[in-house]
Short mmCIF file of C-alpha atoms and ligand atoms in Angstrom, two decimals:
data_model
loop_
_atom_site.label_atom_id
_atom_site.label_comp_id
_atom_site.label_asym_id
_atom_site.label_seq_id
_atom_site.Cartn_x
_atom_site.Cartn_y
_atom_site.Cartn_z
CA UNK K 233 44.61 -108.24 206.16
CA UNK K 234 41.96 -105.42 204.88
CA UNK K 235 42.30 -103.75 207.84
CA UNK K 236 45.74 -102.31 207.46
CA UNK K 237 47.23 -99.64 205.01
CA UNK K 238 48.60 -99.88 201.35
CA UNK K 239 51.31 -97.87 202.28
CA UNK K 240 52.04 -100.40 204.89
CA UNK K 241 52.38 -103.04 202.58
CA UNK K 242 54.92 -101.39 200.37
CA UNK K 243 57.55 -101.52 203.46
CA UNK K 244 59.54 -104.62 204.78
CA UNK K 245 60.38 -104.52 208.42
CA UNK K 246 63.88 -103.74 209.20
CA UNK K 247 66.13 -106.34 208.33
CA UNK K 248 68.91 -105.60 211.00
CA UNK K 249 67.02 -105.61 213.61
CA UNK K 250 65.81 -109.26 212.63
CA UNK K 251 69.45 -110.33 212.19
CA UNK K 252 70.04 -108.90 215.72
CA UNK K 253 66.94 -110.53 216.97
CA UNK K 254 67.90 -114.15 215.60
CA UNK K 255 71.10 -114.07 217.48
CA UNK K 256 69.20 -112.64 220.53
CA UNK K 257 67.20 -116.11 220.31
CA UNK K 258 69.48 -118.49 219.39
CA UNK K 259 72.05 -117.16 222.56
CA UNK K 260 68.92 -117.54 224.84
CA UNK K 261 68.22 -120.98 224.03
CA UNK K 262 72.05 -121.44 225.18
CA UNK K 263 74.22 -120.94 221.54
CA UNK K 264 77.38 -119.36 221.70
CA UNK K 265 76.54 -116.42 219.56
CA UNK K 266 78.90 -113.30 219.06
CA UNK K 267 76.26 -110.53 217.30
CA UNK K 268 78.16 -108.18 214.63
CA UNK K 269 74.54 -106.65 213.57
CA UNK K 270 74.17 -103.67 215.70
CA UNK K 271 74.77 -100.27 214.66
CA UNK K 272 75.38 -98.57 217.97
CA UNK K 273 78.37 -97.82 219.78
CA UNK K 274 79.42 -99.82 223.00
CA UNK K 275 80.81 -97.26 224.71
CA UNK K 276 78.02 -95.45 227.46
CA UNK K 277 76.86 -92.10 227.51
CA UNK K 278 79.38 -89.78 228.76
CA UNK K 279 78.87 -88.68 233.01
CA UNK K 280 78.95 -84.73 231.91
CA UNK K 281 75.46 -85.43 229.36
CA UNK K 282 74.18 -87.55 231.99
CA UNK K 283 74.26 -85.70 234.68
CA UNK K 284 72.77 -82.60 232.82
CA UNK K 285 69.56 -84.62 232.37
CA UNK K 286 69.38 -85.16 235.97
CA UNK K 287 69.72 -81.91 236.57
CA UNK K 288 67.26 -81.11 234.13
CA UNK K 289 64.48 -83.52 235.97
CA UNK K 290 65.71 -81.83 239.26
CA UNK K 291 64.93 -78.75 237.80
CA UNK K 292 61.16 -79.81 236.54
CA UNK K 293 62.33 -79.62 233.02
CA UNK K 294 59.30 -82.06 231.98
CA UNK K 295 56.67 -80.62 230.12
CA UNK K 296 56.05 -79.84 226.42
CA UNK K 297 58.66 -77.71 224.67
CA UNK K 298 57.55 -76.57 221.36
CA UNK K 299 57.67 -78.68 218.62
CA UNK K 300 60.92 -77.92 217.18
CA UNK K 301 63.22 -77.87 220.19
CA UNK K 302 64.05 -75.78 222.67
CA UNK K 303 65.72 -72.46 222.10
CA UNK K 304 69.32 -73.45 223.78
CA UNK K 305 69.12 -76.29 221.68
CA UNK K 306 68.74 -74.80 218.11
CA UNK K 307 71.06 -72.46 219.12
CA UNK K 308 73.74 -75.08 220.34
CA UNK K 309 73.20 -77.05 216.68
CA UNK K 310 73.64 -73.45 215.11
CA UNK K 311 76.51 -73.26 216.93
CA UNK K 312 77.93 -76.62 215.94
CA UNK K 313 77.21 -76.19 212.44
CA UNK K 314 79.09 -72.91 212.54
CA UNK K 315 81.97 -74.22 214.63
CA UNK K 316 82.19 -77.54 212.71
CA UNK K 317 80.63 -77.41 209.51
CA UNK K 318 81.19 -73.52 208.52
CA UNK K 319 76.98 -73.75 208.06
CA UNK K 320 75.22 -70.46 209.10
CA UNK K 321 71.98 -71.36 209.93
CA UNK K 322 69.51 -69.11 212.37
CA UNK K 323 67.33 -71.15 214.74
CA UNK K 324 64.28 -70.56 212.37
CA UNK K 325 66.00 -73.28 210.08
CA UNK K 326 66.87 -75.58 212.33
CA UNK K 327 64.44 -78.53 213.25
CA UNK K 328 64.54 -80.95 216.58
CA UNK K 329 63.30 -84.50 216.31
CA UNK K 330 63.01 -87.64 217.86
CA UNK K 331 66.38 -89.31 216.26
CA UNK K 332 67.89 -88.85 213.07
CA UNK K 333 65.50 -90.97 211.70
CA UNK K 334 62.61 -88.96 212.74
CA UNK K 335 64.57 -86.27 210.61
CA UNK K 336 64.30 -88.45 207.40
CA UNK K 337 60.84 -89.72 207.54
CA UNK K 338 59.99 -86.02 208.30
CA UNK K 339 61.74 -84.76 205.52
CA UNK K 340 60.45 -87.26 203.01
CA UNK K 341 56.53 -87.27 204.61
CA UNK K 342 56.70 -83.23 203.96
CA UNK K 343 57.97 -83.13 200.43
CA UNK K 344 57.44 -86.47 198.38
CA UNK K 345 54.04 -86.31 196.07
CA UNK K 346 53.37 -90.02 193.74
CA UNK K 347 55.72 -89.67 191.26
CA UNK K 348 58.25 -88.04 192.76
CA UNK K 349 61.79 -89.85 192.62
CA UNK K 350 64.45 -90.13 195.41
CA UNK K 351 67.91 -90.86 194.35
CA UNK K 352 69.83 -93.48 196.65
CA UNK K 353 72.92 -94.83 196.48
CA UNK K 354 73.61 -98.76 196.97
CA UNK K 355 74.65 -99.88 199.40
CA UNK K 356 72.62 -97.97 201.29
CA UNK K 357 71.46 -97.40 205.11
CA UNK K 358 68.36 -99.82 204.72
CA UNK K 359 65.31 -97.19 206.06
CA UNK K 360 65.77 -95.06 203.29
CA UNK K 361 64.32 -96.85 200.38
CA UNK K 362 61.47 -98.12 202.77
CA UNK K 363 60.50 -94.45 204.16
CA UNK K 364 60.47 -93.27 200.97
CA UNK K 365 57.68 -95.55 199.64
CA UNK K 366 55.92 -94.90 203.19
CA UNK K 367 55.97 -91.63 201.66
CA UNK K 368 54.50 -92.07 198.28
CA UNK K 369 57.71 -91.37 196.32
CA UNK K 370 59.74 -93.85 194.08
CA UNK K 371 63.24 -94.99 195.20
CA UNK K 372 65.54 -94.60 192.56
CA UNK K 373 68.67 -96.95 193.69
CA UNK K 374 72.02 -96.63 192.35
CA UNK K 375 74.37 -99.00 192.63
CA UNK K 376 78.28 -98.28 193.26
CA UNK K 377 80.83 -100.87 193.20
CA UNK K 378 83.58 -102.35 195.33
CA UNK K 379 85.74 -100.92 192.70
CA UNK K 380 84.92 -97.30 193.80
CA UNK K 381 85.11 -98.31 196.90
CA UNK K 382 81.26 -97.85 197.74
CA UNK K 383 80.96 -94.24 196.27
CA UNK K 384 78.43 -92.81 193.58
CA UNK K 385 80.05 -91.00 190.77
CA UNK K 386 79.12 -88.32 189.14
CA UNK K 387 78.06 -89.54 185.79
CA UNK K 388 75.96 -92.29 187.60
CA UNK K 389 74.61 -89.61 189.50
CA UNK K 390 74.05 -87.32 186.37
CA UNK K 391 72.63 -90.60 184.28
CA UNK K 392 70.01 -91.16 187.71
CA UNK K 393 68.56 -87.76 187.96
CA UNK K 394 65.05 -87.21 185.95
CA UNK K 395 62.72 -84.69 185.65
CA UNK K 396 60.70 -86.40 188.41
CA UNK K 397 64.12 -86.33 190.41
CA UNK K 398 63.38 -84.67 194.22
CA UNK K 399 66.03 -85.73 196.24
CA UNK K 400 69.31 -87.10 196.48
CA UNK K 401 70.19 -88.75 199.86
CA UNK K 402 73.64 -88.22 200.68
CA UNK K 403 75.76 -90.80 203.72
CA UNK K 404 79.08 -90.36 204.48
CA UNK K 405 80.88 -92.12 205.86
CA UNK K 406 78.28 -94.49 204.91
CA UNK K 407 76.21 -96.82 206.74
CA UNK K 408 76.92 -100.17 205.86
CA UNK K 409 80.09 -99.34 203.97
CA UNK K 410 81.69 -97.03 205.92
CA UNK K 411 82.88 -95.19 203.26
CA UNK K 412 83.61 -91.72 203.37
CA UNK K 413 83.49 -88.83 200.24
CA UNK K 414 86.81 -86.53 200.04
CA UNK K 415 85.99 -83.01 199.23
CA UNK K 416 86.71 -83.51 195.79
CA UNK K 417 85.06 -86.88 195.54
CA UNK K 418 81.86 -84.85 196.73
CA UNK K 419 82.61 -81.62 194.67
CA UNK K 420 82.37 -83.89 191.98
CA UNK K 421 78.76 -84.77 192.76
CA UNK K 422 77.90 -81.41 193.77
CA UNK K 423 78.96 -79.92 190.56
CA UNK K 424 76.69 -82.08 188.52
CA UNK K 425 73.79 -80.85 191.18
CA UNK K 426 74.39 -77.41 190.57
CA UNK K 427 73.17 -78.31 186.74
CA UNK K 428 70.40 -79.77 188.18
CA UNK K 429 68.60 -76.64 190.08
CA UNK K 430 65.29 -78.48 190.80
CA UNK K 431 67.26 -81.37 192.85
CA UNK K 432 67.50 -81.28 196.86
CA UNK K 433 70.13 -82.95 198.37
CA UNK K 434 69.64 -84.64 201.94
CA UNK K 435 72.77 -85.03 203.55
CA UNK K 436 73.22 -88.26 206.91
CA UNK K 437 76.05 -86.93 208.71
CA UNK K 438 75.42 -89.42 211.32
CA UNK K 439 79.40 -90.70 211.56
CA UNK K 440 80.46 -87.48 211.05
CA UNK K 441 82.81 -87.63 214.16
CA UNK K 442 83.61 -91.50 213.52
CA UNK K 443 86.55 -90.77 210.71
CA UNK K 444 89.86 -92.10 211.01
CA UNK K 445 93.31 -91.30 209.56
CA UNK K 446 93.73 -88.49 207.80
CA UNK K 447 90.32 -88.56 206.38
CA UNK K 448 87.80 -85.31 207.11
CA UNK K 449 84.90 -85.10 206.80
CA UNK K 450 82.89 -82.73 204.50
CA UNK K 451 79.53 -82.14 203.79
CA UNK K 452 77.49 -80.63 200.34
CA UNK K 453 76.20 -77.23 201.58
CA UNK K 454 79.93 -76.44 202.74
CA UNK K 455 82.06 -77.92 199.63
CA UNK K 456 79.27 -76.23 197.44
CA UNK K 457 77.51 -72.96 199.27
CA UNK K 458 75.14 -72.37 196.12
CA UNK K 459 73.41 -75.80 197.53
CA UNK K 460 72.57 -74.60 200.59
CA UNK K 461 68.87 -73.40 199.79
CA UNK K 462 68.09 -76.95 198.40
CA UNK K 463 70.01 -79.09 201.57
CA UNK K 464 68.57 -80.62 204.11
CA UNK K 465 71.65 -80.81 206.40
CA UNK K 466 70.93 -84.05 209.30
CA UNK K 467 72.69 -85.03 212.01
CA UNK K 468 72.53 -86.31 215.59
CA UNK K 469 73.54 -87.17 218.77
CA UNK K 470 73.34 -90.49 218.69
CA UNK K 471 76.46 -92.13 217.22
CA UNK K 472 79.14 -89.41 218.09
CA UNK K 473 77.93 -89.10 221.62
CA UNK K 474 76.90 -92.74 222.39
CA UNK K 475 73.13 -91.67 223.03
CA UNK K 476 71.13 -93.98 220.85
CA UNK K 477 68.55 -94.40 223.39
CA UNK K 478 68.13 -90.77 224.19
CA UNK K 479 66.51 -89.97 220.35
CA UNK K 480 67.64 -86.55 219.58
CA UNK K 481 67.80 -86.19 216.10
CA UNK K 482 68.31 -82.51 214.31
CA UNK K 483 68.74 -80.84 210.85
CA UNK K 484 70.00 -77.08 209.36
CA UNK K 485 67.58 -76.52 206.00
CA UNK K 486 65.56 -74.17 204.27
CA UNK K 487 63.00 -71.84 206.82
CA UNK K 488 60.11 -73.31 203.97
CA UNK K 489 61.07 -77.00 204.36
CA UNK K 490 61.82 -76.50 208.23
CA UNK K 491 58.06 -75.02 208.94
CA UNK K 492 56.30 -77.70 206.79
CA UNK K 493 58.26 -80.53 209.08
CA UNK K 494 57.47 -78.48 212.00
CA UNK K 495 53.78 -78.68 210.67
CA UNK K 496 53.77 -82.53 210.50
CA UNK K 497 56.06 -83.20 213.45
CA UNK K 498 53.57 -81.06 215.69
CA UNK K 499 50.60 -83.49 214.49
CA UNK K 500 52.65 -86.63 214.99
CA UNK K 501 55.30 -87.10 217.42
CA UNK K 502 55.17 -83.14 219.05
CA UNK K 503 58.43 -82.31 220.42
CA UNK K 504 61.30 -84.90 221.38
CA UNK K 505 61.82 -85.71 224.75
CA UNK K 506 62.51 -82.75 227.02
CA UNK K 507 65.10 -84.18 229.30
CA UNK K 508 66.89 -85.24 226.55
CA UNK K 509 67.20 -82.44 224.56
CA UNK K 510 68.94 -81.04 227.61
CA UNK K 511 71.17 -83.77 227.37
CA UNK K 512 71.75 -82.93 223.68
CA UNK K 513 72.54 -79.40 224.97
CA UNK K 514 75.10 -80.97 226.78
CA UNK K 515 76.40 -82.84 224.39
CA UNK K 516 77.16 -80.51 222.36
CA UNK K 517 78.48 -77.46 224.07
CA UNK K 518 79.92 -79.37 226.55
CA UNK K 519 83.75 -81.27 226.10
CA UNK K 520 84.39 -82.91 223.17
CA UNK K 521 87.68 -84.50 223.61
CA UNK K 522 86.08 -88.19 224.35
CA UNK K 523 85.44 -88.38 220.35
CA UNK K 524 88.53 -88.19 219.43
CA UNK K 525 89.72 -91.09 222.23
CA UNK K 526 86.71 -93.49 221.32
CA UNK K 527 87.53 -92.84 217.58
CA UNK K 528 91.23 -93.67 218.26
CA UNK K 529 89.53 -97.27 219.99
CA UNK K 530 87.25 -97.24 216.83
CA UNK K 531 90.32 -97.35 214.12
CA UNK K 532 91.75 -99.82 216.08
CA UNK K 533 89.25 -102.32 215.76
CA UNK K 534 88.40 -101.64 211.98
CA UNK K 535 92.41 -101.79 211.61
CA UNK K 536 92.15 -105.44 213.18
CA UNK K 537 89.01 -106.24 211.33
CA UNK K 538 90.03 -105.47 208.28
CA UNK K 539 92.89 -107.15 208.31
CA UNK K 540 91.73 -110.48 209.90
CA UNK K 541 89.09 -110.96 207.09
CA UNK K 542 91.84 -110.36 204.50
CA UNK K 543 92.86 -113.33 205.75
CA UNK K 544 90.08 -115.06 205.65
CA UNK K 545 90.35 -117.22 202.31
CA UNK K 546 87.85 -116.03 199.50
CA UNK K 547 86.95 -112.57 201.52
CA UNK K 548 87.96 -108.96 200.07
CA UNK K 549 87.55 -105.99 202.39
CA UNK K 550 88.61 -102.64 201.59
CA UNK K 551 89.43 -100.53 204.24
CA UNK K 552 86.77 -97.40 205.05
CA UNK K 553 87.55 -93.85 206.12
CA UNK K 554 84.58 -93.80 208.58
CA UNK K 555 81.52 -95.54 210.92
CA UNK K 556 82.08 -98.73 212.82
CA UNK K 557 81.23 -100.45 209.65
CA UNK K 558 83.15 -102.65 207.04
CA UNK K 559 81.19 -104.08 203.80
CA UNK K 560 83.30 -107.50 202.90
CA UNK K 561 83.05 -109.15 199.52
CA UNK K 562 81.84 -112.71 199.66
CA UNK K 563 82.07 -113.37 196.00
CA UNK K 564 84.23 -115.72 196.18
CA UNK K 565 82.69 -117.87 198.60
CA UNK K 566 79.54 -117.87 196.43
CA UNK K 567 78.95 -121.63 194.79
CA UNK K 568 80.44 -123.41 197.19
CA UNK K 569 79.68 -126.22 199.73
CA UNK K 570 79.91 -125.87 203.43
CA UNK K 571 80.89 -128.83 205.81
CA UNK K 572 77.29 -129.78 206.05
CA UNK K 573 76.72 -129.98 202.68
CA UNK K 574 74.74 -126.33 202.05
CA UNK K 575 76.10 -124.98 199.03
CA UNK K 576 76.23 -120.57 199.43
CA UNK K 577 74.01 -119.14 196.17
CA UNK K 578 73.46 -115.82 197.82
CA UNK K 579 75.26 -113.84 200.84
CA UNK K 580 72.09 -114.33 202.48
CA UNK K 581 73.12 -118.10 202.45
CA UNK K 582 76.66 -117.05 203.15
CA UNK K 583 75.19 -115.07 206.66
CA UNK K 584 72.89 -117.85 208.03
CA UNK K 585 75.17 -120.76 207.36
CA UNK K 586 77.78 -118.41 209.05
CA UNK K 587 75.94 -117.83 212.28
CA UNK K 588 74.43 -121.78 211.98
CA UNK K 589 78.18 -123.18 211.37
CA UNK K 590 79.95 -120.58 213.49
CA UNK K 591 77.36 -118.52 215.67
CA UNK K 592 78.76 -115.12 214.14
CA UNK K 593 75.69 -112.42 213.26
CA UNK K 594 76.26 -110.12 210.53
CA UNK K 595 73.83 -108.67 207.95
CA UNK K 596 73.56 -109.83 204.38
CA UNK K 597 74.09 -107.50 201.53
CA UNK K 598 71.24 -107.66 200.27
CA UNK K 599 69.49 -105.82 202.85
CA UNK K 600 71.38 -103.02 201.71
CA UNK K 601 71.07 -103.43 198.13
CA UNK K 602 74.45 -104.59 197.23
CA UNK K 603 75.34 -108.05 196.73
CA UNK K 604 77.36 -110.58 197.52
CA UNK K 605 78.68 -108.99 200.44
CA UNK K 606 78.05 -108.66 203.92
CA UNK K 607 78.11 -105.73 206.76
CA UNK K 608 80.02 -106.39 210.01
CA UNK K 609 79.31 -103.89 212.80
CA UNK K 610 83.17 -103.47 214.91
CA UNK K 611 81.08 -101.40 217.56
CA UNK K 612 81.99 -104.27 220.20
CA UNK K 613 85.09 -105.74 222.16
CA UNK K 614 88.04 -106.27 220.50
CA UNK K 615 88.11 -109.29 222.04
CA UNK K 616 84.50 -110.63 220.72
CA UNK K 617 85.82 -109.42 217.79
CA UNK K 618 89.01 -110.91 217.41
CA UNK K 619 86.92 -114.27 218.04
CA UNK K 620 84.47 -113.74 215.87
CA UNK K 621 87.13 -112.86 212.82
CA UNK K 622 88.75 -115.85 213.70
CA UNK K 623 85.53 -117.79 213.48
CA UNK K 624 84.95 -116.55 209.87
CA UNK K 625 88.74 -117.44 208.76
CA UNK K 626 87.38 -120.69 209.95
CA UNK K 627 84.51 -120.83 208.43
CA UNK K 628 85.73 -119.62 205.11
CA UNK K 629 88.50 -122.52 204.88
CA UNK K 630 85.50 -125.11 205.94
CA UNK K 631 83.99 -124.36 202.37
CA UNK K 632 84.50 -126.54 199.12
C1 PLP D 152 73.05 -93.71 208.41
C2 PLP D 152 72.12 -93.57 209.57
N1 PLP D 152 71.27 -92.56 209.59
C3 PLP D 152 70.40 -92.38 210.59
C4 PLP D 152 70.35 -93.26 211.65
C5 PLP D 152 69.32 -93.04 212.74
O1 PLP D 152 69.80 -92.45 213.85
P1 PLP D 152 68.87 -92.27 215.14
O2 PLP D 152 69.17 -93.40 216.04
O3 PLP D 152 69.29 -90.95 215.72
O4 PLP D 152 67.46 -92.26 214.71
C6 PLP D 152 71.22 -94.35 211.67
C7 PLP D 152 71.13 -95.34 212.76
O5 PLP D 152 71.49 -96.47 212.65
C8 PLP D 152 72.13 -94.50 210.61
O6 PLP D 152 72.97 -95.54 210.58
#
């Protein structure tokens, strides 16, 4: 249609929320359907954040705040940064949006001219690619390989960057892989940066707090300090504290880059939600001992997820450090025949015949960039998941 943008047409609406909408239908019109798309935790918003945004209505804590956040905000993320990431950034370079994705599109919108390129790892979190078109720039993807378990390496990451090279977007533990960069895996990649002085790195520290075993997390500005005047540290409240609906996004960056997405947030969105940046406040000041209990629930399931598609004839699924996230391989499904006679070309085939045959939803690889494989979200009961990995083991033998 004339009517609507160019830029518009270079973007494809998300595919996981489709996946998650499919199963949505076919469960109303009465199919047993067990949905392994969504990429939020289960678990509710802890009483203590709750009840600080009640108080925070009680107290008439409704009107504008400026743009960026409120003061005890930025200083609770300085804080947190500090306490957690051994970051020192002063409020003045610290941003508040509305989610973590708000951060991103900000970040991109402020920076990207044509031309500019934005490396991005594949698999990948499946907004990236798309906001950086929104935003004039080129996606430059990368793919890793189940091999290196899902990470980039340095000398694809040196043969990727260009002249034209802005940013590198950085996610660990990944979203769809779950994968999650040791310090020297990412000391590795920050050490070809540093040879590359007019490259920004954007660092998703979304599942920061979702890690398991002995696995911690790091993040570039802290393995490498000499980055920290080109990273755009993000991070949120929504996975670690079960607050997806609550969008409070925030990042730790340059003052330069901070103002200029304080400049376009204050002519687009204005300033997130008041109530629930008090809840953010909350959040993270307030006890954090309930991350370490959910993430013990969290390594449970991936522990029985893992292994119950390892089962599953024809699957391969390496285990992740991190997220509520594993990235099977359905290779060696690929070319064969299910029971109704559909023979699997792509995991996109794999997926539909899967939730057709089965009623299991899970997102194709391909939505991600990396195929054949397929992303199974554990952030539900162990129970729904337990039948829905026996469902694939099923499914799986059914093929020929
Ligand atoms: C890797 C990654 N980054 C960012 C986001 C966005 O987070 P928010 O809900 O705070 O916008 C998500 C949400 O799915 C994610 O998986």
């Amino acid at each position: 249609m004339g009517f609507l943008s160019d830029s518009l047409a270079r973007v494809k609406p998300s595919p996981t929320i489709a996946v998650t909408q499919k199963a949505r239908d076919l469960a109303a019109a009465g199919h047993d359907v067990i949905g392994l798309g969504a990429g939020e935790p289960d678990f509710d918003t802890p009483d203590n954040i709750k009840q600080a945004a009640i108080k925070a209505i009680e107290r008439g804590e409704t009107k504008y705040t400026a743009v960026d956040g409120i003061p005890e905000l930025k200083q609770a993320i300085c804080d947190k940064f500090k306490r957690e990431n051994d970051l020192t950034y002063q409020p003045s370079q610290v941003l508040v949006a509305p989610g973590g994705k708000a951060v991103i599109y900000n970040a991109l919108m402020a920076t990207l001219n044509p031309g500019d390129e934005v490396i991005i790892p594949a698999p990948y979190w499946v907004s990236y690619p798309d906001m950086a078109l929104l935003a004039g720039g080129t996606p430059k993807i990368v793919p890793t390989t189940l091999e290196d378990r899902f990470k980039l390496t340095p000398q694809a990451l040196e043969a990727a960057i260009t002249p034209s090279t802005k940013w590198l977007i950085f996610n660990s533990p990944s979203n769809p892989t779950g994968a999650g960069y040791t310090y020297d895996e990412l000391k590795a990649l920050t050490d070809v940066l540093l040879r590359h002085s007019h490259v920004w790195v954007l660092t998703d520290d979304m599942y920061e707090h979702l890690a398991y075993d002995d696995f911690r997390f790091v993040t570039p500005a802290q393995v490498e300090p000499q980055l920290h005047e080109r990273t755009l540290t993000m991070n949120g409240v929504s996975k670690a504290y079960a607050m997806t609906g609550w969008r409070i996004g925030y990042c730790g960056g340059p003052e330069e880059l901070i103002g200029a997405m304080r400049k376009l947030q204050s002519q687009s969105t204005s300033n997130p939600a008041s109530i629930s940046q008090w809840a953010a406040v909350e959040a993270l000041n307030g006890p954090q001992d309930f991350i370490a209990e959910r993430a013990q629930v969290f390594k449970e399931r991936r522990d029985l997820v893992v292994s119950m598609l390892n089962q599953a004839p024809d699957l391969d699924c390496p285990t992740p450090e991190g997220a509520f996230y594993v990235y099977p391989s359905c290779a060696g499904c690929m070319n064969k025949t299910t029971p109704k006679g559909k023979t699997l070309h792509s995991d996109e085939d794999f997926v539909t015949a899967l939730l057709e045959d089965e009623g299991v939803a899970v997102v194709h690889g391909e939505a991600f960039g990396l195929s054949p494989f397929f992303r199974i979200s554990y952030a539900t009961s162990t129970e729904a998941l337990k039948e829905a990995c026996q469902r694939i083991q099923r499914f799986c033998a059914s093929l020929s």
